[in-house]
Coordinates of C-alpha atoms and ligand atoms in Angstrom, one line a residue:
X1 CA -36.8 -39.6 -33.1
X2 CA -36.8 -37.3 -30.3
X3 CA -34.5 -37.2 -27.6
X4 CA -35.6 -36.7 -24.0
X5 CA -34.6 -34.7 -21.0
X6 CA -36.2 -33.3 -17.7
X7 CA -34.6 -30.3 -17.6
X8 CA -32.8 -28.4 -20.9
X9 CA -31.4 -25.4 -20.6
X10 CA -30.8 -23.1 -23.3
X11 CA -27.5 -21.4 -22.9
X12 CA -24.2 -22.1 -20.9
X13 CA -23.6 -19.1 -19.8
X14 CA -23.1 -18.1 -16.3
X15 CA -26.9 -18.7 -15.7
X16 CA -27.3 -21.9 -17.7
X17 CA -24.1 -23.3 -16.0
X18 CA -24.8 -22.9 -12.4
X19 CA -28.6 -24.1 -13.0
X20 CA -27.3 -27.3 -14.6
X21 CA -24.6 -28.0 -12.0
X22 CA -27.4 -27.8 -9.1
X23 CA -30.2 -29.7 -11.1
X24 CA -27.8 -32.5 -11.7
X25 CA -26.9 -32.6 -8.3
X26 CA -30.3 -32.9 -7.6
X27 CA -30.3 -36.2 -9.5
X28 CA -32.7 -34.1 -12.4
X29 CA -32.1 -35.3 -16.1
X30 CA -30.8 -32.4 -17.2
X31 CA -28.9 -31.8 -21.3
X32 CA -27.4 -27.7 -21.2
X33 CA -27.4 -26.9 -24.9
X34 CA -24.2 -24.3 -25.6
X35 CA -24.5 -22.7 -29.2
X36 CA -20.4 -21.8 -29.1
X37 CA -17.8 -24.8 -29.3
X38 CA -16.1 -24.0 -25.6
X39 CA -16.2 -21.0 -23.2
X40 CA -13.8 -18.9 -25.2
X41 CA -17.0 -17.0 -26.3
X42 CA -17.3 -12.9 -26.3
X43 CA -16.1 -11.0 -23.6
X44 CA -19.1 -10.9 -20.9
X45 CA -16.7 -9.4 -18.0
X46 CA -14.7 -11.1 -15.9
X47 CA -15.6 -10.4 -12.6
X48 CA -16.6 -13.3 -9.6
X49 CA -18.4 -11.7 -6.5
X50 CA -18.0 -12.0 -2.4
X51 CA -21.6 -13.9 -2.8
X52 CA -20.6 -16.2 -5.6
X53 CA -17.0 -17.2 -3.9
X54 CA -19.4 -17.9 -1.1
X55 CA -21.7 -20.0 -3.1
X56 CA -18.8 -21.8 -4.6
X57 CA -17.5 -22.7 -1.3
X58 CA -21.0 -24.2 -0.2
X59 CA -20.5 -26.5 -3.4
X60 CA -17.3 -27.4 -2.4
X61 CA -15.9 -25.3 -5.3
X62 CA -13.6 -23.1 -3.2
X63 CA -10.7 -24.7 -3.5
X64 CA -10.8 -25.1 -7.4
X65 CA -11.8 -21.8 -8.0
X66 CA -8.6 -20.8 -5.7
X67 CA -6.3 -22.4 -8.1
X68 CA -7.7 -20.0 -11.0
X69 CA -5.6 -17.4 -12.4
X70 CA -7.1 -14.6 -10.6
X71 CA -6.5 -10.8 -9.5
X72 CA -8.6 -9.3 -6.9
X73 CA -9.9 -5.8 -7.0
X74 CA -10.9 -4.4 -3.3
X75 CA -12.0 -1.0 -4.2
X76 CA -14.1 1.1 -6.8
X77 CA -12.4 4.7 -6.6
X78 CA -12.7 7.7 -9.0
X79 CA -10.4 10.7 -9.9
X80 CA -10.2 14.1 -8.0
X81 CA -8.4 15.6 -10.4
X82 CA -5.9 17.3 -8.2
X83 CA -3.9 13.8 -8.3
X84 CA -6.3 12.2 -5.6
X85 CA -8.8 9.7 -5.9
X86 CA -11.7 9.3 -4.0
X87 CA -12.9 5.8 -2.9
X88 CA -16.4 5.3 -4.0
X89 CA -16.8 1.7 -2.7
X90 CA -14.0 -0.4 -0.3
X91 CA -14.9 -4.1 -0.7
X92 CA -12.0 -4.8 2.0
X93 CA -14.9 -3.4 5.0
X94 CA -17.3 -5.7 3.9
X95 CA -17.4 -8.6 7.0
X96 CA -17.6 -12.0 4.7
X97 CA -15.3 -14.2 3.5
X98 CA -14.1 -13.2 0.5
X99 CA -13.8 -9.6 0.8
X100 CA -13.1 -8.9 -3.0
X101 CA -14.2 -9.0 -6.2
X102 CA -12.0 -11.8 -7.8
X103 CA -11.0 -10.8 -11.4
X104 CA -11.5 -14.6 -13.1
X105 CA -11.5 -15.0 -17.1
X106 CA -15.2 -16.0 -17.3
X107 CA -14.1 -19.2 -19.6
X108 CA -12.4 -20.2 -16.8
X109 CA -15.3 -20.0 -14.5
X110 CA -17.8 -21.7 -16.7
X111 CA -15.0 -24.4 -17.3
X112 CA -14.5 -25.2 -13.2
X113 CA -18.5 -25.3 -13.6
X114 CA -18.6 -27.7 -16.3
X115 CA -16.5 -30.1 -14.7
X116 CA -18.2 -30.4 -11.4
X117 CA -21.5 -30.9 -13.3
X118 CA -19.4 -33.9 -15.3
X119 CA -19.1 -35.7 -12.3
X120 CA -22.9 -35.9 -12.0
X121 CA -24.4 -38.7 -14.0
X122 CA -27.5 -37.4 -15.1
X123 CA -25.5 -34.3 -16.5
X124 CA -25.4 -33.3 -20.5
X125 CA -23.5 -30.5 -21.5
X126 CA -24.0 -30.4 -25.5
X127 CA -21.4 -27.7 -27.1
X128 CA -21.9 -26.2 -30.3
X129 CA -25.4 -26.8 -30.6
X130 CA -27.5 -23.9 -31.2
X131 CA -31.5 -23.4 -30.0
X132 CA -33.3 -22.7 -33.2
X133 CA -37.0 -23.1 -32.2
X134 CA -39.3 -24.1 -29.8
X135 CA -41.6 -26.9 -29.6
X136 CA -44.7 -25.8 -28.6
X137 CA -48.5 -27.5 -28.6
X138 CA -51.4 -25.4 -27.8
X139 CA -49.3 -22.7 -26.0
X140 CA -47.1 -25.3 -23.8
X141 CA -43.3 -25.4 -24.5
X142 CA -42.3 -29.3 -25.0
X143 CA -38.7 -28.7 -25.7
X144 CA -36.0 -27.5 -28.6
X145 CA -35.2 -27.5 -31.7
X146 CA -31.3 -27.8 -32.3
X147 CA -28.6 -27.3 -35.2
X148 CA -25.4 -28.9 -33.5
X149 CA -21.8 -27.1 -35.7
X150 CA -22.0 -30.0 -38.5
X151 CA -25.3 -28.5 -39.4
X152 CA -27.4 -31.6 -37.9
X153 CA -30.9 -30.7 -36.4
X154 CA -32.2 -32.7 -34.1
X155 CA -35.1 -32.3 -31.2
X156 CA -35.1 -32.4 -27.6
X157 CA -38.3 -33.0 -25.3
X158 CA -38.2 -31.9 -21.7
X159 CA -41.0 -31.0 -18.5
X160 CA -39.5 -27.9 -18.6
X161 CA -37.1 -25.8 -20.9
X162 CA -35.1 -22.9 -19.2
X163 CA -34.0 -19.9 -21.2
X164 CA -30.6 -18.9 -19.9
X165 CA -29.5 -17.6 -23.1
X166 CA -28.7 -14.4 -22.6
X167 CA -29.8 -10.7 -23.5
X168 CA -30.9 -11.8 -27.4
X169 CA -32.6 -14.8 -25.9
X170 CA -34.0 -16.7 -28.9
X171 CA -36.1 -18.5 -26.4
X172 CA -38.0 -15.8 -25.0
X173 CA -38.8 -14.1 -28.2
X174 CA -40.6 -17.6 -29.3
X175 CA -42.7 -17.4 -26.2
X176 CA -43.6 -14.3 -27.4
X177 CA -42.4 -12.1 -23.6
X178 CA -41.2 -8.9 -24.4
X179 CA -39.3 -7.4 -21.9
X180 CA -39.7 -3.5 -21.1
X181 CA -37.0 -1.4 -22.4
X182 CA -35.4 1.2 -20.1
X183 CA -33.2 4.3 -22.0
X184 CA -30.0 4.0 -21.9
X185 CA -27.5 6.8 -22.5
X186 CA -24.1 4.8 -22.8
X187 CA -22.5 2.1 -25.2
X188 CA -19.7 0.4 -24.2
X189 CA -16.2 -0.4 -25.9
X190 CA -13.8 -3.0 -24.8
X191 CA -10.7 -4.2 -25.9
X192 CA -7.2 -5.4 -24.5
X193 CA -4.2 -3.8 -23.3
X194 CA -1.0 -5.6 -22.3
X195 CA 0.2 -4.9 -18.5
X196 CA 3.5 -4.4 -17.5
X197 CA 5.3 -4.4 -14.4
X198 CA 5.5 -0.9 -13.7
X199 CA 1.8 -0.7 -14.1
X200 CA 0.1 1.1 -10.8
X201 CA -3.5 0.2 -11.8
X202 CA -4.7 -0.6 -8.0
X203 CA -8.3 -0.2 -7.8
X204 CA -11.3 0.0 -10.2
X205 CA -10.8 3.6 -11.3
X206 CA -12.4 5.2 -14.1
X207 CA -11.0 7.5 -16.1
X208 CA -13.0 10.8 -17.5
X209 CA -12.5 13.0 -19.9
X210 CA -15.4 15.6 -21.7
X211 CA -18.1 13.2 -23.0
X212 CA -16.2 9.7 -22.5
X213 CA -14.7 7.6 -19.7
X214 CA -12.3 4.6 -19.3
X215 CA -12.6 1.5 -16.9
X216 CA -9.4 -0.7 -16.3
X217 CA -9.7 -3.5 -15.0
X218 CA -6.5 -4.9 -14.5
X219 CA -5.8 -9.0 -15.0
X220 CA -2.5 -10.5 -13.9
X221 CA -1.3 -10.8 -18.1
X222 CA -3.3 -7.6 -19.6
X223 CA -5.9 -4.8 -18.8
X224 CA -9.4 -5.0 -19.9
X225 CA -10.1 -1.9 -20.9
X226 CA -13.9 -0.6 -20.9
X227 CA -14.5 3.0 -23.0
X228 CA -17.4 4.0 -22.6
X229 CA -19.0 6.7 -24.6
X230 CA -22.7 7.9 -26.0
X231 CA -25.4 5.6 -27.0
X232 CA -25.3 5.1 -31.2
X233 CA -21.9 6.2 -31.1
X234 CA -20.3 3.0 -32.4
X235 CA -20.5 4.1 -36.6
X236 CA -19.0 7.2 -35.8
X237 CA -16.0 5.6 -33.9
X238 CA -15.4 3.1 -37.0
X239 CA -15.6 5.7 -39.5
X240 CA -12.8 7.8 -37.6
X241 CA -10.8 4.9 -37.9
X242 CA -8.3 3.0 -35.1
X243 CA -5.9 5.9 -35.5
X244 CA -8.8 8.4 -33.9
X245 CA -9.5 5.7 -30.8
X246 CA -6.0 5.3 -30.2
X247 CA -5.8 8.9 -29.8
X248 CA -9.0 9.0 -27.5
X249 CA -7.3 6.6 -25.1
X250 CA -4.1 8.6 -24.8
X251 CA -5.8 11.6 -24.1
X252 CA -8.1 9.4 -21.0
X253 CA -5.1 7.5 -20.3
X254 CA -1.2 8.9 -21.1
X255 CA 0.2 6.1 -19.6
X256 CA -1.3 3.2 -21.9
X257 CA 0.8 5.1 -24.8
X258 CA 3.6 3.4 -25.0
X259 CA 1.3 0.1 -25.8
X260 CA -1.5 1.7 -27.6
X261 CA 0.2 0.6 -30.6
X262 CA -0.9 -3.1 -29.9
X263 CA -4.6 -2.1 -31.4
X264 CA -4.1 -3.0 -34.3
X265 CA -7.4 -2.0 -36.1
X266 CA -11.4 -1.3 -35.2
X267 CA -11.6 -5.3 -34.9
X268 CA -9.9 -5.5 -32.1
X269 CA -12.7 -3.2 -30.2
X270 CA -15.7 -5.1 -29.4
X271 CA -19.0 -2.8 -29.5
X272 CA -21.6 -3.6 -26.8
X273 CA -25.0 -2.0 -27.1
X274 CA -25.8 -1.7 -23.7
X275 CA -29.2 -2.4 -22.9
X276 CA -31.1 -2.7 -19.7
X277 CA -34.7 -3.9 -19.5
X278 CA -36.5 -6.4 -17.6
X279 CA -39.3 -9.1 -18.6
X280 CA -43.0 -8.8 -16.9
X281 CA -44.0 -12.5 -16.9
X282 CA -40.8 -15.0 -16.5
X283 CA -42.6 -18.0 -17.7
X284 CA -45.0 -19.4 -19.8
X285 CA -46.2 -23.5 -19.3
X286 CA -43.5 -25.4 -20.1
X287 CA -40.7 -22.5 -19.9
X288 CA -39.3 -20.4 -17.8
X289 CA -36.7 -17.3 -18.1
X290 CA -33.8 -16.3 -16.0
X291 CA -30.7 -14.2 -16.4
X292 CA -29.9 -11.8 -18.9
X293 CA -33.1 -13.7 -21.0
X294 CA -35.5 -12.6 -18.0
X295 CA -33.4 -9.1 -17.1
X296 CA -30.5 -7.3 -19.5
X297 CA -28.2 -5.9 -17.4
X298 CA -26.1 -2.4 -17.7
X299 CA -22.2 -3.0 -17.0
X300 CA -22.3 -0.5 -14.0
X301 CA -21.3 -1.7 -11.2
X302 CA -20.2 -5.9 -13.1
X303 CA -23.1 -7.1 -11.2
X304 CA -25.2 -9.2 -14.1
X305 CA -22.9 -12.3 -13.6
X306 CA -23.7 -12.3 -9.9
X307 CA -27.2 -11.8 -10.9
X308 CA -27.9 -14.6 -13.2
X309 CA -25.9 -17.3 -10.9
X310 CA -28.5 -16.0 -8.2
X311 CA -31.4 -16.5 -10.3
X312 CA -30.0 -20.0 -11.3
X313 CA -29.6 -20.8 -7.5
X314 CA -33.3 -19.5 -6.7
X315 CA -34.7 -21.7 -9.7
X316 CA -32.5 -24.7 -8.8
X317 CA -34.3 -24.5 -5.2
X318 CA -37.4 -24.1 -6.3
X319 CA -37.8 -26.3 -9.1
X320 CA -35.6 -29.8 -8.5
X321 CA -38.1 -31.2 -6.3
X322 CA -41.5 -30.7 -8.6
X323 CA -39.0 -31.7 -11.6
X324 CA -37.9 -34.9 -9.6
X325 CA -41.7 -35.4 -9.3
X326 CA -42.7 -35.0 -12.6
X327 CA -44.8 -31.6 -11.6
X328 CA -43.8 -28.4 -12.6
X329 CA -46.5 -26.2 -12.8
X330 CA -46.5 -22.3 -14.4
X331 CA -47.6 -21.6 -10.9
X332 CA -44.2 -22.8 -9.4
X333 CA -42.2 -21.3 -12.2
X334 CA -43.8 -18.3 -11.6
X335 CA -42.1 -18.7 -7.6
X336 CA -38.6 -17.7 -9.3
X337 CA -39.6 -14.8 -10.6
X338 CA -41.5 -13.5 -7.5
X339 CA -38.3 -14.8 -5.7
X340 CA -36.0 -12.7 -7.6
X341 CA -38.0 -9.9 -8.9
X342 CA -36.9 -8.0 -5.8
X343 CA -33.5 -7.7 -5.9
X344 CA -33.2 -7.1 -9.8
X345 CA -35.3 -4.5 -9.7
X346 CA -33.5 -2.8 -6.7
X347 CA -30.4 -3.1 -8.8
X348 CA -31.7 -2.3 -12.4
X349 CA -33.6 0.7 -10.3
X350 CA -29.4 1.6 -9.0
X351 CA -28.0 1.4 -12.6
X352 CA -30.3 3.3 -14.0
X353 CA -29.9 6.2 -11.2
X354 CA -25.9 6.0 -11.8
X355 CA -27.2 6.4 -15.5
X356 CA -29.1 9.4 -14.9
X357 CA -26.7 11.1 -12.2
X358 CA -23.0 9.9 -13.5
X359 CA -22.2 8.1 -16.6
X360 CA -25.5 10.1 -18.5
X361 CA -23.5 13.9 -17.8
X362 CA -20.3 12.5 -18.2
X363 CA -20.8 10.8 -22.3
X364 CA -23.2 14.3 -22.5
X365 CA -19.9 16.3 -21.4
X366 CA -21.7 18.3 -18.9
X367 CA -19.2 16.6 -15.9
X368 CA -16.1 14.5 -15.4
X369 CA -17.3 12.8 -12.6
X370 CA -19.9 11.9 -9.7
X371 CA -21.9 14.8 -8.5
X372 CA -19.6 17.0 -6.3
X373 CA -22.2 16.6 -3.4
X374 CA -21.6 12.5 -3.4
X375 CA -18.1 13.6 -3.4
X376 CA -17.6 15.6 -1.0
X377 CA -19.5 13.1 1.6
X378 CA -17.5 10.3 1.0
X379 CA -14.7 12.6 1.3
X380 CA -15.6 13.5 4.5
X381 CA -17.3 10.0 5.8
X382 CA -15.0 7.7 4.4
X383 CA -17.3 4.8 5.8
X384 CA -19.5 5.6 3.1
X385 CA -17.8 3.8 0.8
X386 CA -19.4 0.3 2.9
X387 CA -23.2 1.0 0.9
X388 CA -21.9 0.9 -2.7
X389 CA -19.1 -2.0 -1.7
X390 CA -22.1 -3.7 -0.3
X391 CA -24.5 -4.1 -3.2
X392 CA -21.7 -4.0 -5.5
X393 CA -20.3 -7.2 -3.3
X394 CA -23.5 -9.0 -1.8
X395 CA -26.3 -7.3 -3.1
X396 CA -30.0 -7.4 -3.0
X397 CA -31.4 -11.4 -1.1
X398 CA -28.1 -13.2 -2.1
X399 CA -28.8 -17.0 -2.6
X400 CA -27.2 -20.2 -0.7
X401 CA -26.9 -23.3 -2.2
X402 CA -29.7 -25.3 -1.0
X403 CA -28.8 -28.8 0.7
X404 CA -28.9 -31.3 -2.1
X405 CA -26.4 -29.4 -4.2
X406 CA -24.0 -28.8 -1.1
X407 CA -20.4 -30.9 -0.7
X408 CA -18.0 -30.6 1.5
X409 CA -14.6 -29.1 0.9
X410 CA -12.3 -26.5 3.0
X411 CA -12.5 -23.1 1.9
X412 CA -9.5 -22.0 1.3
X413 CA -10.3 -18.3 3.2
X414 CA -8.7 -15.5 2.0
X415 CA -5.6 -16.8 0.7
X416 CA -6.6 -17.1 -2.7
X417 CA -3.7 -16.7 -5.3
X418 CA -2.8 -14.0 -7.3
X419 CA -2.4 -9.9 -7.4
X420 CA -4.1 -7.7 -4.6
X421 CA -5.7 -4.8 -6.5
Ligands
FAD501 C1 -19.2 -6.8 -22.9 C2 -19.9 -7.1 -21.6 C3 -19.2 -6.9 -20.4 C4 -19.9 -7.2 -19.2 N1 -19.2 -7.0 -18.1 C5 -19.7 -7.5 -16.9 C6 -18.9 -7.5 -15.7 O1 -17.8 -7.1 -15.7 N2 -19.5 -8.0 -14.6 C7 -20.8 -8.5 -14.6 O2 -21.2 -9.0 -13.6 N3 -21.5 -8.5 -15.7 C8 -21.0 -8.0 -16.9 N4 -21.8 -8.0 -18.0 C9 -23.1 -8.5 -18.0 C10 -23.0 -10.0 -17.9 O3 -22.2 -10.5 -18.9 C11 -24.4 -10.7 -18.0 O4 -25.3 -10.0 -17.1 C12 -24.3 -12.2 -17.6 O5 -23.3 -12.8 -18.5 C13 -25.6 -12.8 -17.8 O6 -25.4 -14.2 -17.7 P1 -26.4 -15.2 -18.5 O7 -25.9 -16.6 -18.2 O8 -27.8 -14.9 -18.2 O9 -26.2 -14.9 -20.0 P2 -24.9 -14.9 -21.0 O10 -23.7 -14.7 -20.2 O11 -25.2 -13.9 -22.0 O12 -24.9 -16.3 -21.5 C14 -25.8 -16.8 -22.5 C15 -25.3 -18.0 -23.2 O13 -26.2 -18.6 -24.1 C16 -25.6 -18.9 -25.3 N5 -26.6 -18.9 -26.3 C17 -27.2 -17.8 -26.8 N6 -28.2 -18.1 -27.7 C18 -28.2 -19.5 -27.8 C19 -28.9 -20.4 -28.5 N7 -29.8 -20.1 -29.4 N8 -28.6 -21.8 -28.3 C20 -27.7 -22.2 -27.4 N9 -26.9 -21.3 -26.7 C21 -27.2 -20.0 -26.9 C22 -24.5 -17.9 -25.4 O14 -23.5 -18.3 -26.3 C23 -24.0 -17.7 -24.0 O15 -23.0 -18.6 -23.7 C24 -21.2 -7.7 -19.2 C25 -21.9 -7.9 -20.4 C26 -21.2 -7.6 -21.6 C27 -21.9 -7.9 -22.9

């Protein structure tokens, strides 16, 4: 027989988390189906915004998220190449709380968020149970099918079914939207470097080199190490073997040498086809996207986690009272979309200019850097450097928790634990 829910959500991602936590709050019926057995899935960046530590704080979260291992990166700078860096973006101007991007293992975020939503009886969290269809009757979406890790298949019925599983959304494909593709001219490469003490890695600074560039992003026990390189690039990088990458990242980086050893083969670099495109409709009756499902976002600039826990929070707001009454309409789903179309296209819109103006002619090897012009102005107006910190930080119509899903709790203000990058 099949099971029932108001509310299931397809994914437990950052999305799928934070939409759960607030429905349930809400006092909706609400079962978050996670196809992986815990949070230790693929690396999806680590990074936890000014907005979100906000957000966290309105759900009484602050103080939790505090106790997280956690490093905190307060600016975005890039390579002169006389031995100077220029700062591109200084998070530490920005007038909010938190002003910092907090460097938090993503399983450890989803975890904290998995517990709070425990505490709320009408909460589910199923793990290991993988969306494999939808249930659908005459073009409305009734709920899932599921395989749960012992290969049992079950159904779920719900009002409404919310595809938060990320950029290969199995959901979204069933309910036939197609999201428009944008070009892309980067992949991305990541993989893990251990830190040592000696380590000066202060800031988000890429590093260039002809036709490839380097992100560190330094964490208290390693660095997470982003190369970056052209589109389709990925066979030829396996065929030239671990040896050839471990040269590559000397020559970006001489001082990860003495550890570049620790890579031990090709497996231990994780390919990511970047991919950035954005859905047209967000719903059909009966389902509604958000996220990476409803917008695939480029790693310029880390901002797709903030995205998706804004999205949840803007679908949270809009939809627990109609679900409480038993009334979702495709009229109200289509409210989160015209809520958050805005801001993802304003940032989409930003990655794919930083696309077409820096990483594009740095993988093509026509420049190691931003445009001399952008340079030269920060250079000379450091204050600059509040814009990009801005959106990178905030961004586009940030979301507050709305009243039902707020608790109280102290923040614990900018004395969060943990290394000042
Ligand atoms: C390698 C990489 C690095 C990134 N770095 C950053 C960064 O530093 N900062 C940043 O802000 N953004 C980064 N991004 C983008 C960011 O990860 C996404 O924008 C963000 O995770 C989107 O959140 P989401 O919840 O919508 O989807 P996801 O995080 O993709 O979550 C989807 C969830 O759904 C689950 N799922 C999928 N299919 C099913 C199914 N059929 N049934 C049940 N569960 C399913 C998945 O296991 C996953 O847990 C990165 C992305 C990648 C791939």
């Amino acid at each position: 027989m099949a099971e029932r829910s108001t509310c299931v959500v397809v994914g437990g991602g950052p999305a799928g988390m934070v939409l759960g936590l607030l429905l349930a709050r809400a006092g909706v019926d609400v079962t978050v189906l996670e196809k992986h057995s815990d949070f230790l899935r693929d690396f999806r960046g680590d990074t936890v915004h000014p907005s979100t530590m906000q957000l966290l704080d309105e759900l009484g979260l602050g103080e939790r998220f505090a106790r997280l291992p956690q490093s905190q990166l307060r600016v975005v700078a890039f390579p002169t190449g006389d031995g100077r860096r220029i700062v591109v973006a200084d998070l530490s101007r920005l007038k909010v709380r938190y002003p910092y991007v907090a460097m938090v293992p993503q399983w450890d975020l989803l975890n904290l968020l998995a517990e709070a939503a425990a505490e709320e009886p009408s909460f589910t969290l199923r793990m290991h149970t993988e969306v494999t269809e939808l249930i659908r009757k005459s073009g409305r979406v009734l709920g899932v099918r599921y395989r749960t890790g012992d290969g049992a298949t079950g159904e779920i019925r719900a009002d409404l079914t919310v595809a938060c599983d990320g950029r290969w959304s199995i959901a979204r494909k069933q309910a036939d939207l197609r999201p428009r593709e944008f070009p892309v001219p980067i992949d991305a490469w990541w993989f893990r470097l251990p830190r040592h003490p000696q380590d000066t890695v202060t800031a988000l600074m890429p590093q260039a080199a002809k036709g490839r560039f380097a992100v560190v992003i330094p964490r208290p026990e390693h660095l997470q190490i982003a190369y970056i390189g052209r589109k389709g690039a990925d066979p030829e990088l396996r065929a030239a073997g671990i040896e050839a990458f471990r040269r590559n990242i000397v020559e970006l980086m001489p001082w990860v040498a003495d550890r570049v050893g620790e890579l031990r083969s090709m497996d231990d670099v994780k390919h990511l086809d970047v991919r950035l495109n954005r859905l047209h409709r967000w719903h059909v009756d009966g389902l509604l996207c958000i996220g990476d499902a409803a917008h695939a976002m480029s790693p310029v600039g880390g901002v797709g986690i903030n995205l998706a826990i804004q999205d949840a929070v803007a679908a949270a707001t809009l939809l627990a009272e109609p679900l409480q009454a038993g009334a979702v309409t495709p009229a109200r789903l289509g409210r989160v979309r015209a809520r958050r179309l805005l801001p993802t296209i304003l940032v989409q819109s930003l990655q794919r200019f930083m696309h077409r103006t820096v990483v594009g002619p740095i993988v093509e090897g026509r420049r190691m850097g931003p445009p001399r012009p952008v340079l030269k102005l920060v250079n000379r107006l450091p204050q600059m450097s509040y814009l990009p910190a801005y959106l990178i930080g905030v961004g586009f119509r940030p979301e507050h928790a709305p009243p039902f899903a707020r608790r109280p709790g102290s923040h614990p203000a900018t004395t969060a634990p943990g290394r000042t990058g």
